[in-house]
mmCIF file of C-alpha atoms and ligand atoms in Angstrom:
data_model
loop_
_atom_site.group_PDB
_atom_site.id
_atom_site.type_symbol
_atom_site.label_atom_id
_atom_site.label_comp_id
_atom_site.label_asym_id
_atom_site.label_seq_id
_atom_site.Cartn_x
_atom_site.Cartn_y
_atom_site.Cartn_z
ATOM 1 C CA MET A 1 75.766 120.851 89.473
ATOM 2 C CA ARG A 2 79.334 121.643 90.408
ATOM 3 C CA LEU A 3 81.673 119.853 92.819
ATOM 4 C CA ASP A 4 83.757 121.740 95.324
ATOM 5 C CA GLN A 5 85.317 118.876 97.262
ATOM 6 C CA ILE A 6 86.142 115.205 96.886
ATOM 7 C CA THR A 7 87.518 113.291 99.865
ATOM 8 C CA LEU A 8 89.349 110.031 99.163
ATOM 9 C CA LYS A 9 89.459 107.413 101.912
ATOM 10 C CA GLU A 10 90.968 103.965 102.069
ATOM 11 C CA LEU A 11 89.815 101.454 104.622
ATOM 12 C CA ARG A 12 90.360 97.756 105.190
ATOM 13 C CA LEU A 13 87.544 95.287 105.616
ATOM 14 C CA PRO A 14 88.447 91.659 106.320
ATOM 15 C CA LEU A 15 86.455 89.204 104.181
ATOM 16 C CA LYS A 16 84.682 86.465 106.138
ATOM 17 C CA GLU A 17 86.445 83.942 103.935
ATOM 18 C CA PRO A 18 89.278 84.428 101.423
ATOM 19 C CA PHE A 19 88.135 84.846 97.821
ATOM 20 C CA ARG A 20 90.371 83.058 95.322
ATOM 21 C CA ILE A 21 90.065 83.427 91.560
ATOM 22 C CA SER A 22 92.420 82.247 88.822
ATOM 23 C CA SER A 23 94.454 85.454 88.984
ATOM 24 C CA GLY A 24 94.912 85.756 92.761
ATOM 25 C CA ALA A 25 93.335 85.701 96.228
ATOM 26 C CA VAL A 26 91.904 88.429 98.456
ATOM 27 C CA HIS A 27 91.775 88.049 102.268
ATOM 28 C CA GLU A 28 91.157 91.608 103.307
ATOM 29 C CA ARG A 29 89.468 94.011 100.876
ATOM 30 C CA ARG A 30 91.053 97.421 100.631
ATOM 31 C CA ILE A 31 87.961 99.594 100.222
ATOM 32 C CA PHE A 32 88.373 102.885 98.386
ATOM 33 C CA LEU A 33 85.590 105.372 99.173
ATOM 34 C CA LEU A 34 84.938 108.872 97.905
ATOM 35 C CA GLU A 35 82.813 111.552 99.479
ATOM 36 C CA LEU A 36 81.664 114.116 96.910
ATOM 37 C CA ARG A 37 80.375 117.527 97.935
ATOM 38 C CA ASP A 38 78.751 120.042 95.611
ATOM 39 C CA THR A 39 78.642 123.837 95.772
ATOM 40 C CA ASN A 40 75.193 123.690 97.431
ATOM 41 C CA GLY A 41 76.700 121.739 100.304
ATOM 42 C CA ALA A 42 74.988 118.452 99.337
ATOM 43 C CA SER A 43 77.148 115.357 99.569
ATOM 44 C CA THR A 44 77.154 111.650 98.800
ATOM 45 C CA TRP A 45 79.482 108.648 98.872
ATOM 46 C CA SER A 46 80.800 106.464 96.079
ATOM 47 C CA GLU A 47 83.256 103.586 95.801
ATOM 48 C CA CYS A 48 86.147 102.943 93.445
ATOM 49 C CA VAL A 49 86.158 99.194 92.786
ATOM 50 C CA ALA A 50 89.805 98.792 91.739
ATOM 51 C CA GLY A 51 91.493 95.834 93.426
ATOM 52 C CA GLU A 52 94.740 95.573 95.302
ATOM 53 C CA ALA A 53 96.751 94.425 92.267
ATOM 54 C CA PRO A 54 96.407 94.969 88.503
ATOM 55 C CA ASN A 55 95.272 91.366 87.961
ATOM 56 C CA TYR A 56 91.672 92.014 86.862
ATOM 57 C CA SER A 57 92.251 95.133 84.785
ATOM 58 C CA SER A 58 95.335 97.318 84.580
ATOM 59 C CA GLU A 59 93.963 99.518 87.366
ATOM 60 C CA PHE A 60 94.595 98.988 91.062
ATOM 61 C CA ILE A 61 93.771 101.009 94.165
ATOM 62 C CA ASP A 62 96.955 103.029 94.223
ATOM 63 C CA SER A 63 96.853 103.842 90.498
ATOM 64 C CA ALA A 64 93.185 104.844 90.750
ATOM 65 C CA TRP A 65 93.931 107.066 93.748
ATOM 66 C CA VAL A 66 96.589 109.032 91.863
ATOM 67 C CA THR A 67 94.443 109.116 88.712
ATOM 68 C CA ILE A 68 91.462 110.575 90.552
ATOM 69 C CA ALA A 69 93.592 113.121 92.417
ATOM 70 C CA GLN A 70 95.634 114.266 89.412
ATOM 71 C CA CYS A 71 93.390 113.740 86.370
ATOM 72 C CA VAL A 72 89.706 113.039 87.140
ATOM 73 C CA ALA A 73 88.993 115.499 89.951
ATOM 74 C CA PRO A 74 90.586 118.553 88.284
ATOM 75 C CA ARG A 75 88.455 118.017 85.164
ATOM 76 C CA VAL A 76 85.247 117.624 87.083
ATOM 77 C CA PHE A 77 85.998 120.601 89.354
ATOM 78 C CA ALA A 78 86.640 122.772 86.297
ATOM 79 C CA ARG A 79 83.045 122.996 85.104
ATOM 80 C CA ALA A 80 79.386 122.767 86.030
ATOM 81 C CA PHE A 81 77.284 119.891 84.639
ATOM 82 C CA ASP A 82 73.639 120.237 83.627
ATOM 83 C CA HIS A 83 73.239 116.471 83.850
ATOM 84 C CA PRO A 84 75.415 113.666 85.269
ATOM 85 C CA GLY A 85 75.150 111.990 81.864
ATOM 86 C CA ASP A 86 77.564 114.652 80.576
ATOM 87 C CA VAL A 87 80.400 113.673 82.923
ATOM 88 C CA HIS A 88 81.402 110.565 80.956
ATOM 89 C CA ASP A 89 82.179 112.455 77.738
ATOM 90 C CA GLU A 90 84.126 115.055 79.676
ATOM 91 C CA LEU A 91 86.251 112.279 81.179
ATOM 92 C CA GLU A 92 86.798 110.467 77.870
ATOM 93 C CA ARG A 93 88.147 113.458 75.949
ATOM 94 C CA ASP A 94 91.895 112.882 75.445
ATOM 95 C CA PHE A 95 91.958 110.736 78.580
ATOM 96 C CA ARG A 96 92.586 107.058 77.889
ATOM 97 C CA GLY A 97 91.573 104.182 80.109
ATOM 98 C CA HIS A 98 91.273 104.368 83.911
ATOM 99 C CA GLN A 99 87.596 103.368 83.789
ATOM 100 C CA MET A 100 87.361 102.538 87.499
ATOM 101 C CA ALA A 101 88.874 105.851 88.566
ATOM 102 C CA LYS A 102 86.524 107.729 86.236
ATOM 103 C CA ALA A 103 83.498 105.671 87.271
ATOM 104 C CA ALA A 104 83.945 106.394 90.968
ATOM 105 C CA VAL A 105 83.478 110.122 90.390
ATOM 106 C CA GLU A 106 80.978 109.832 87.549
ATOM 107 C CA MET A 107 78.650 107.587 89.554
ATOM 108 C CA GLY A 108 78.860 109.852 92.561
ATOM 109 C CA MET A 109 77.610 112.664 90.310
ATOM 110 C CA TRP A 110 74.576 110.536 89.391
ATOM 111 C CA ALA A 111 73.813 109.954 93.069
ATOM 112 C CA LEU A 112 74.127 113.669 93.835
ATOM 113 C CA ALA A 113 71.780 114.479 90.952
ATOM 114 C CA ALA A 114 69.273 111.838 92.073
ATOM 115 C CA THR A 115 69.321 113.258 95.590
ATOM 116 C CA ALA A 116 68.859 116.804 94.279
ATOM 117 C CA ALA A 117 65.932 115.582 92.147
ATOM 118 C CA GLY A 118 64.383 113.903 95.212
ATOM 119 C CA GLU A 119 64.454 110.470 93.553
ATOM 120 C CA PRO A 120 65.883 107.094 94.532
ATOM 121 C CA LEU A 121 69.003 106.437 92.431
ATOM 122 C CA ALA A 122 67.393 103.371 90.823
ATOM 123 C CA ARG A 123 64.443 105.377 89.533
ATOM 124 C CA PHE A 124 66.565 108.359 88.521
ATOM 125 C CA ILE A 125 68.540 106.162 86.088
ATOM 126 C CA GLY A 126 65.418 104.487 84.686
ATOM 127 C CA GLY A 127 65.299 101.336 86.794
ATOM 128 C CA THR A 128 61.928 99.601 87.003
ATOM 129 C CA ARG A 129 62.479 96.591 89.281
ATOM 130 C CA THR A 130 61.686 96.574 92.995
ATOM 131 C CA GLU A 131 63.957 93.615 93.788
ATOM 132 C CA ILE A 132 67.010 92.020 92.218
ATOM 133 C CA ALA A 133 67.459 88.278 91.705
ATOM 134 C CA THR A 134 70.718 87.460 93.401
ATOM 135 C CA GLY A 135 73.595 85.137 92.644
ATOM 136 C CA ILE A 136 76.688 84.203 94.606
ATOM 137 C CA SER A 137 80.210 84.035 93.240
ATOM 138 C CA LEU A 138 82.203 81.230 94.861
ATOM 139 C CA GLY A 139 85.993 81.340 94.858
ATOM 140 C CA ILE A 140 88.191 78.348 94.036
ATOM 141 C CA GLN A 141 87.953 75.810 96.878
ATOM 142 C CA GLN A 142 90.371 73.256 98.339
ATOM 143 C CA SER A 143 88.620 70.194 96.894
ATOM 144 C CA PRO A 144 85.581 69.209 94.811
ATOM 145 C CA GLU A 145 83.927 68.061 98.048
ATOM 146 C CA ALA A 146 84.447 71.457 99.657
ATOM 147 C CA LEU A 147 83.027 73.114 96.541
ATOM 148 C CA VAL A 148 79.952 70.868 96.553
ATOM 149 C CA GLU A 149 79.335 71.827 100.191
ATOM 150 C CA LYS A 150 79.580 75.535 99.363
ATOM 151 C CA VAL A 151 77.187 75.212 96.435
ATOM 152 C CA ARG A 152 74.666 73.237 98.480
ATOM 153 C CA GLY A 153 74.836 75.889 101.178
ATOM 154 C CA ALA A 154 74.313 78.699 98.673
ATOM 155 C CA LEU A 155 71.290 77.004 97.103
ATOM 156 C CA ALA A 156 69.841 76.350 100.558
ATOM 157 C CA GLU A 157 70.240 80.064 101.341
ATOM 158 C CA GLY A 158 68.075 80.813 98.309
ATOM 159 C CA TYR A 159 70.577 82.154 95.784
ATOM 160 C CA ARG A 160 69.107 82.194 92.276
ATOM 161 C CA LYS A 161 72.423 81.529 90.562
ATOM 162 C CA VAL A 162 75.718 80.025 91.680
ATOM 163 C CA LYS A 163 78.868 81.140 89.892
ATOM 164 C CA ILE A 164 81.895 78.921 90.349
ATOM 165 C CA LYS A 165 85.401 80.171 89.728
ATOM 166 C CA ILE A 166 87.451 77.807 87.585
ATOM 167 C CA GLU A 167 90.997 77.456 86.259
ATOM 168 C CA PRO A 168 92.883 74.598 84.592
ATOM 169 C CA GLY A 169 92.972 71.696 87.063
ATOM 170 C CA HIS A 170 89.913 73.012 88.906
ATOM 171 C CA ASP A 171 87.263 72.792 86.219
ATOM 172 C CA VAL A 172 85.428 69.929 84.485
ATOM 173 C CA THR A 173 85.712 67.344 87.265
ATOM 174 C CA TRP A 174 84.850 69.916 89.903
ATOM 175 C CA LEU A 175 81.810 71.219 88.059
ATOM 176 C CA ARG A 176 80.636 67.703 87.261
ATOM 177 C CA ALA A 177 80.795 66.852 90.965
ATOM 178 C CA VAL A 178 78.627 69.887 91.661
ATOM 179 C CA ARG A 179 76.109 69.137 88.915
ATOM 180 C CA ASP A 180 75.815 65.504 90.067
ATOM 181 C CA ALA A 181 75.263 66.640 93.649
ATOM 182 C CA VAL A 182 72.708 69.397 93.088
ATOM 183 C CA GLY A 183 70.746 68.065 90.132
ATOM 184 C CA PRO A 184 69.874 69.338 86.665
ATOM 185 C CA GLU A 185 67.694 72.314 87.676
ATOM 186 C CA ALA A 186 70.203 74.340 89.709
ATOM 187 C CA HIS A 187 71.320 77.549 87.990
ATOM 188 C CA LEU A 188 75.068 77.106 87.749
ATOM 189 C CA MET A 189 77.707 78.995 85.794
ATOM 190 C CA ALA A 190 81.500 79.180 85.652
ATOM 191 C CA ASP A 191 83.890 82.142 85.631
ATOM 192 C CA ALA A 192 87.469 81.576 84.444
ATOM 193 C CA ASN A 193 88.865 85.119 84.705
ATOM 194 C CA ASN A 194 91.058 84.593 81.619
ATOM 195 C CA ALA A 195 92.615 81.311 82.755
ATOM 196 C CA TYR A 196 92.390 79.546 79.363
ATOM 197 C CA THR A 197 93.577 79.818 75.779
ATOM 198 C CA LEU A 198 92.029 78.561 72.553
ATOM 199 C CA ASP A 199 94.181 75.440 72.942
ATOM 200 C CA ASP A 200 91.797 74.509 75.774
ATOM 201 C CA ALA A 201 88.708 74.625 73.536
ATOM 202 C CA GLU A 202 88.149 70.881 73.601
ATOM 203 C CA ARG A 203 88.387 70.738 77.370
ATOM 204 C CA LEU A 204 85.987 73.659 77.699
ATOM 205 C CA ALA A 205 83.561 71.933 75.304
ATOM 206 C CA GLU A 206 83.298 69.133 77.884
ATOM 207 C CA LEU A 207 81.407 71.647 80.004
ATOM 208 C CA ASP A 208 78.566 71.658 77.460
ATOM 209 C CA GLU A 209 77.096 68.484 78.927
ATOM 210 C CA LEU A 210 76.781 70.169 82.353
ATOM 211 C CA HIS A 211 74.178 72.664 81.127
ATOM 212 C CA LEU A 212 75.768 75.733 82.638
ATOM 213 C CA MET A 213 73.927 79.018 82.162
ATOM 214 C CA MET A 214 77.157 80.451 80.751
ATOM 215 C CA ILE A 215 80.920 80.484 80.997
ATOM 216 C CA GLU A 216 82.331 83.880 81.866
ATOM 217 C CA GLN A 217 85.517 85.294 80.342
ATOM 218 C CA PRO A 218 87.422 82.087 79.585
ATOM 219 C CA LEU A 219 90.086 83.801 77.439
ATOM 220 C CA ALA A 220 92.307 86.876 77.666
ATOM 221 C CA HIS A 221 91.053 90.002 79.427
ATOM 222 C CA ASP A 222 91.043 92.144 76.281
ATOM 223 C CA ASP A 223 90.171 89.508 73.685
ATOM 224 C CA LEU A 224 87.155 89.375 71.388
ATOM 225 C CA VAL A 225 88.442 87.523 68.295
ATOM 226 C CA ARG A 226 89.452 84.298 70.050
ATOM 227 C CA HIS A 227 86.290 84.316 72.138
ATOM 228 C CA ALA A 228 84.368 84.341 68.837
ATOM 229 C CA GLU A 229 86.249 81.248 67.700
ATOM 230 C CA LEU A 230 85.656 79.579 71.071
ATOM 231 C CA GLN A 231 81.939 80.459 71.077
ATOM 232 C CA ARG A 232 81.624 78.737 67.681
ATOM 233 C CA ARG A 233 82.964 75.576 69.311
ATOM 234 C CA LEU A 234 80.783 75.680 72.469
ATOM 235 C CA ARG A 235 77.068 75.241 73.014
ATOM 236 C CA THR A 236 77.396 76.921 76.422
ATOM 237 C CA PRO A 237 76.923 80.686 76.027
ATOM 238 C CA VAL A 238 80.053 82.752 76.561
ATOM 239 C CA CYS A 239 79.517 85.744 78.855
ATOM 240 C CA LEU A 240 82.076 88.537 78.678
ATOM 241 C CA ASP A 241 83.262 90.458 81.718
ATOM 242 C CA GLU A 242 86.840 91.846 81.473
ATOM 243 C CA SER A 243 86.675 92.316 77.672
ATOM 244 C CA ILE A 244 83.752 94.738 77.760
ATOM 245 C CA THR A 245 85.153 98.087 78.822
ATOM 246 C CA SER A 246 82.885 100.374 76.764
ATOM 247 C CA LEU A 247 79.842 100.502 74.504
ATOM 248 C CA ASP A 248 82.172 100.036 71.518
ATOM 249 C CA ARG A 249 83.447 96.747 72.886
ATOM 250 C CA ALA A 250 79.864 95.556 73.486
ATOM 251 C CA GLN A 251 79.073 96.401 69.865
ATOM 252 C CA ASP A 252 82.213 94.535 68.763
ATOM 253 C CA MET A 253 81.137 91.493 70.767
ATOM 254 C CA VAL A 254 77.855 91.398 68.890
ATOM 255 C CA ALA A 255 79.452 92.103 65.506
ATOM 256 C CA LEU A 256 81.990 89.312 65.991
ATOM 257 C CA SER A 257 79.703 86.894 67.914
ATOM 258 C CA SER A 258 82.319 86.718 70.689
ATOM 259 C CA GLY A 259 79.681 85.993 73.318
ATOM 260 C CA ARG A 260 75.951 85.945 73.987
ATOM 261 C CA ILE A 261 75.657 87.560 77.430
ATOM 262 C CA ILE A 262 77.328 90.546 79.123
ATOM 263 C CA ASN A 263 78.188 90.996 82.776
ATOM 264 C CA ILE A 264 78.013 94.770 83.310
ATOM 265 C CA LYS A 265 80.139 96.167 86.117
ATOM 266 C CA PRO A 266 79.739 99.912 86.133
ATOM 267 C CA GLY A 267 83.288 100.417 87.424
ATOM 268 C CA ARG A 268 84.787 98.440 84.547
ATOM 269 C CA VAL A 269 83.018 100.467 81.850
ATOM 270 C CA GLY A 270 83.648 103.964 83.259
ATOM 271 C CA GLY A 271 80.405 104.477 85.150
ATOM 272 C CA TYR A 272 76.673 104.764 84.711
ATOM 273 C CA ALA A 273 76.407 106.576 81.356
ATOM 274 C CA SER A 274 78.405 103.822 79.719
ATOM 275 C CA SER A 275 76.505 101.102 81.629
ATOM 276 C CA LEU A 276 73.182 102.555 80.487
ATOM 277 C CA ALA A 277 74.379 102.733 76.874
ATOM 278 C CA ILE A 278 75.550 99.104 76.986
ATOM 279 C CA HIS A 279 72.285 98.076 78.641
ATOM 280 C CA ASP A 280 70.207 99.788 75.945
ATOM 281 C CA PHE A 281 72.328 98.427 73.107
ATOM 282 C CA CYS A 282 72.093 94.885 74.498
ATOM 283 C CA GLN A 283 68.345 95.225 74.971
ATOM 284 C CA SER A 284 67.917 96.209 71.310
ATOM 285 C CA ASN A 285 70.089 93.293 70.217
ATOM 286 C CA GLY A 286 68.611 90.498 72.308
ATOM 287 C CA ILE A 287 71.652 90.186 74.582
ATOM 288 C CA PRO A 288 70.744 89.549 78.245
ATOM 289 C CA VAL A 289 72.833 91.380 80.823
ATOM 290 C CA TRP A 290 73.391 90.985 84.546
ATOM 291 C CA CYS A 291 75.228 93.035 87.132
ATOM 292 C CA GLY A 292 78.654 91.802 88.192
ATOM 293 C CA GLY A 293 80.387 92.565 91.464
ATOM 294 C CA MET A 294 83.871 93.482 92.662
ATOM 295 C CA LEU A 295 83.528 92.564 96.353
ATOM 296 C CA GLU A 296 82.121 96.026 97.026
ATOM 297 C CA SER A 297 81.251 97.409 100.410
ATOM 298 C CA GLY A 298 77.652 98.437 101.005
ATOM 299 C CA VAL A 299 78.381 101.734 99.241
ATOM 300 C CA GLY A 300 79.367 100.273 95.874
ATOM 301 C CA ARG A 301 76.584 97.719 96.279
ATOM 302 C CA ALA A 302 74.003 100.527 96.339
ATOM 303 C CA TYR A 303 75.110 101.537 92.839
ATOM 304 C CA ASN A 304 75.054 97.936 91.595
ATOM 305 C CA VAL A 305 71.577 97.286 92.988
ATOM 306 C CA ALA A 306 70.246 100.483 91.397
ATOM 307 C CA LEU A 307 71.792 99.571 88.042
ATOM 308 C CA ALA A 308 70.442 96.022 88.183
ATOM 309 C CA SER A 309 66.912 97.423 88.474
ATOM 310 C CA LEU A 310 66.978 98.333 84.763
ATOM 311 C CA PRO A 311 64.695 96.171 82.606
ATOM 312 C CA ASN A 312 67.292 94.233 80.562
ATOM 313 C CA PHE A 313 69.091 92.970 83.692
ATOM 314 C CA THR A 314 67.216 89.717 83.223
ATOM 315 C CA MET A 315 69.700 87.349 84.884
ATOM 316 C CA PRO A 316 70.632 87.166 88.590
ATOM 317 C CA GLY A 317 73.438 89.562 89.538
ATOM 318 C CA ASP A 318 76.522 89.142 91.738
ATOM 319 C CA VAL A 319 74.883 91.432 94.287
ATOM 320 C CA SER A 320 75.044 89.196 97.341
ATOM 321 C CA PRO A 321 73.939 90.579 100.712
ATOM 322 C CA SER A 322 76.435 92.245 103.087
ATOM 323 C CA ALA A 323 76.686 89.174 105.331
ATOM 324 C CA ARG A 324 78.158 87.103 102.487
ATOM 325 C CA TYR A 325 81.300 89.247 102.635
ATOM 326 C CA TRP A 326 81.639 91.105 105.935
ATOM 327 C CA ALA A 327 81.137 90.563 109.650
ATOM 328 C CA ARG A 328 79.694 94.078 109.558
ATOM 329 C CA ASP A 329 79.137 96.384 106.584
ATOM 330 C CA ILE A 330 79.684 100.155 106.544
ATOM 331 C CA VAL A 331 76.080 101.038 105.656
ATOM 332 C CA THR A 332 72.783 100.868 107.530
ATOM 333 C CA PRO A 333 70.653 99.047 106.961
ATOM 334 C CA GLU A 334 72.976 96.335 105.647
ATOM 335 C CA TRP A 335 72.064 94.704 102.341
ATOM 336 C CA THR A 336 69.965 91.621 102.968
ATOM 337 C CA MET A 337 68.485 88.877 100.810
ATOM 338 C CA THR A 338 65.059 87.298 101.140
ATOM 339 C CA ASP A 339 64.097 84.321 99.014
ATOM 340 C CA GLY A 340 67.077 85.019 96.738
ATOM 341 C CA MET A 341 66.092 88.638 96.145
ATOM 342 C CA VAL A 342 67.709 91.893 97.274
ATOM 343 C CA ARG A 343 65.237 94.749 97.629
ATOM 344 C CA VAL A 344 65.832 97.977 95.712
ATOM 345 C CA PRO A 345 65.590 100.841 98.227
ATOM 346 C CA LEU A 346 62.854 103.101 96.863
ATOM 347 C CA ASP A 347 61.726 104.846 100.019
ATOM 348 C CA ARG A 348 64.059 107.844 99.832
ATOM 349 C CA PRO A 349 66.209 109.886 97.446
ATOM 350 C CA GLY A 350 69.753 108.919 96.501
ATOM 351 C CA LEU A 351 71.646 105.763 97.493
ATOM 352 C CA GLY A 352 68.914 104.446 99.782
ATOM 353 C CA VAL A 353 71.254 103.443 102.617
ATOM 354 C CA ASP A 354 72.983 105.460 105.343
ATOM 355 C CA VAL A 355 76.729 105.459 105.374
ATOM 356 C CA ASP A 356 78.160 104.724 108.823
ATOM 357 C CA VAL A 357 80.538 107.665 108.957
ATOM 358 C CA GLU A 358 81.854 106.894 112.445
ATOM 359 C CA ARG A 359 82.740 103.359 111.469
ATOM 360 C CA ILE A 360 84.390 104.592 108.283
ATOM 361 C CA GLU A 361 86.482 107.029 110.320
ATOM 362 C CA ALA A 362 87.520 104.233 112.643
ATOM 363 C CA LEU A 363 88.577 101.969 109.772
ATOM 364 C CA THR A 364 90.269 104.594 107.573
ATOM 365 C CA VAL A 365 93.993 104.134 106.914
ATOM 366 C CA ARG A 366 94.493 107.126 104.608
ATOM 367 C CA THR A 367 92.596 110.224 103.534
ATOM 368 C CA GLN A 368 93.170 112.922 100.945
ATOM 369 C CA VAL A 369 90.975 115.972 100.476
ATOM 370 C CA LEU A 370 90.773 117.352 96.921
ATOM 371 C CA ARG A 371 89.573 120.864 96.127
ATOM 372 C CA PRO A 372 89.441 122.967 92.972
HETATM 373 O O1 OSB B 1 85.299 88.159 87.698
HETATM 374 O O2 OSB B 1 83.407 88.697 88.452
HETATM 375 C C1 OSB B 1 84.616 88.612 88.610
HETATM 376 C C2 OSB B 1 85.537 89.698 92.158
HETATM 377 C C3 OSB B 1 86.718 90.372 91.923
HETATM 378 C C4 OSB B 1 87.213 90.421 90.639
HETATM 379 C C5 OSB B 1 86.524 89.806 89.582
HETATM 380 C C6 OSB B 1 85.325 89.155 89.814
HETATM 381 C C7 OSB B 1 84.846 89.069 91.133
HETATM 382 C C8 OSB B 1 83.646 88.338 91.502
HETATM 383 C C9 OSB B 1 82.979 88.772 92.778
HETATM 384 O O3 OSB B 1 83.234 87.383 90.894
HETATM 385 C C10 OSB B 1 81.524 88.933 92.700
HETATM 386 C C11 OSB B 1 80.998 89.599 93.947
HETATM 387 O O4 OSB B 1 81.293 90.789 94.181
HETATM 388 O O5 OSB B 1 80.294 88.923 94.697
HETATM 389 MG MG1 MG B 2 84.070 87.729 86.073
#
């Protein structure tokens, strides 16, 4: 397999409601799509999940764009690959960081290979599930009452897990209001996106009585040592998101006991090869994983759904249906949820959804065509 063209496109999709986390708010998602074409003329789409600002990781859309154009694409154009699993190593050699930029191309190579092999992407990577238990990630709300309403609505819609964004001042009282309102059985968790320090350990320990499934990434984005100290002081399992950028970091988490669960986002770890390695390592070490989200369009969602079909994705993923985010998605059919489950498309090779090329053209604000 050899690429002979990558087209970069940026479009804007307004979110139905603003999404606020401890590090910032998004109103309109700048969607970064790639169309990859190989020397046989086959093509597929992928999505780079970098955000508008470097407030989740150091990458952002504009840095990822330049990185793909100047560093990732030239390397991938320069050789043929027997297997998409070889792309990751090629992109790691003397090339530090930029996981989301690398992942966008690497994952597209997996989809091209799946299509060429005549297999649905989920099966091509070893996925076994036919449907994915689905969670919703709720941004920080105006008041505890507003949050309770959102959570009730999500549970009524059938979501199997409700993740609530927290930050100092919007945490224990807010989550207690939710727990009191929805009862002891509801699957609730919190995500702090690095909003705390170890000085907050006592406050965070107050969450133990609320029986959350986990607390995601309470401390710094690149920390493992302090999370280990915090985990010793909490009964609630710590789940790491931002801190796990590679298989090595997952191994460090286990070695240091920095957390008990991992949220795998393929973009954050450099793509599918790395996601599969983390998945397998966690499976062998009794660490449950689940698939995180980055407010992807229907294109990125296809990759998340396929990944979440692997056997050790035992907890509900942040793979909400299209209608949770957008008035209209850019794929057909849109992603839907029935009884809290999103179906894995297994009826055809590749991504399993059609990309609405006309709509993408209409929404595109910039394009760049890359060639060898
Ligand atoms: O921390 O998981 C996160 C979105 C943007 C940046 C970070 C995160 C998120 C989400 C969204 O929680 C989950 C989704 O895509 O539904
Ligand atoms: Mg998170």
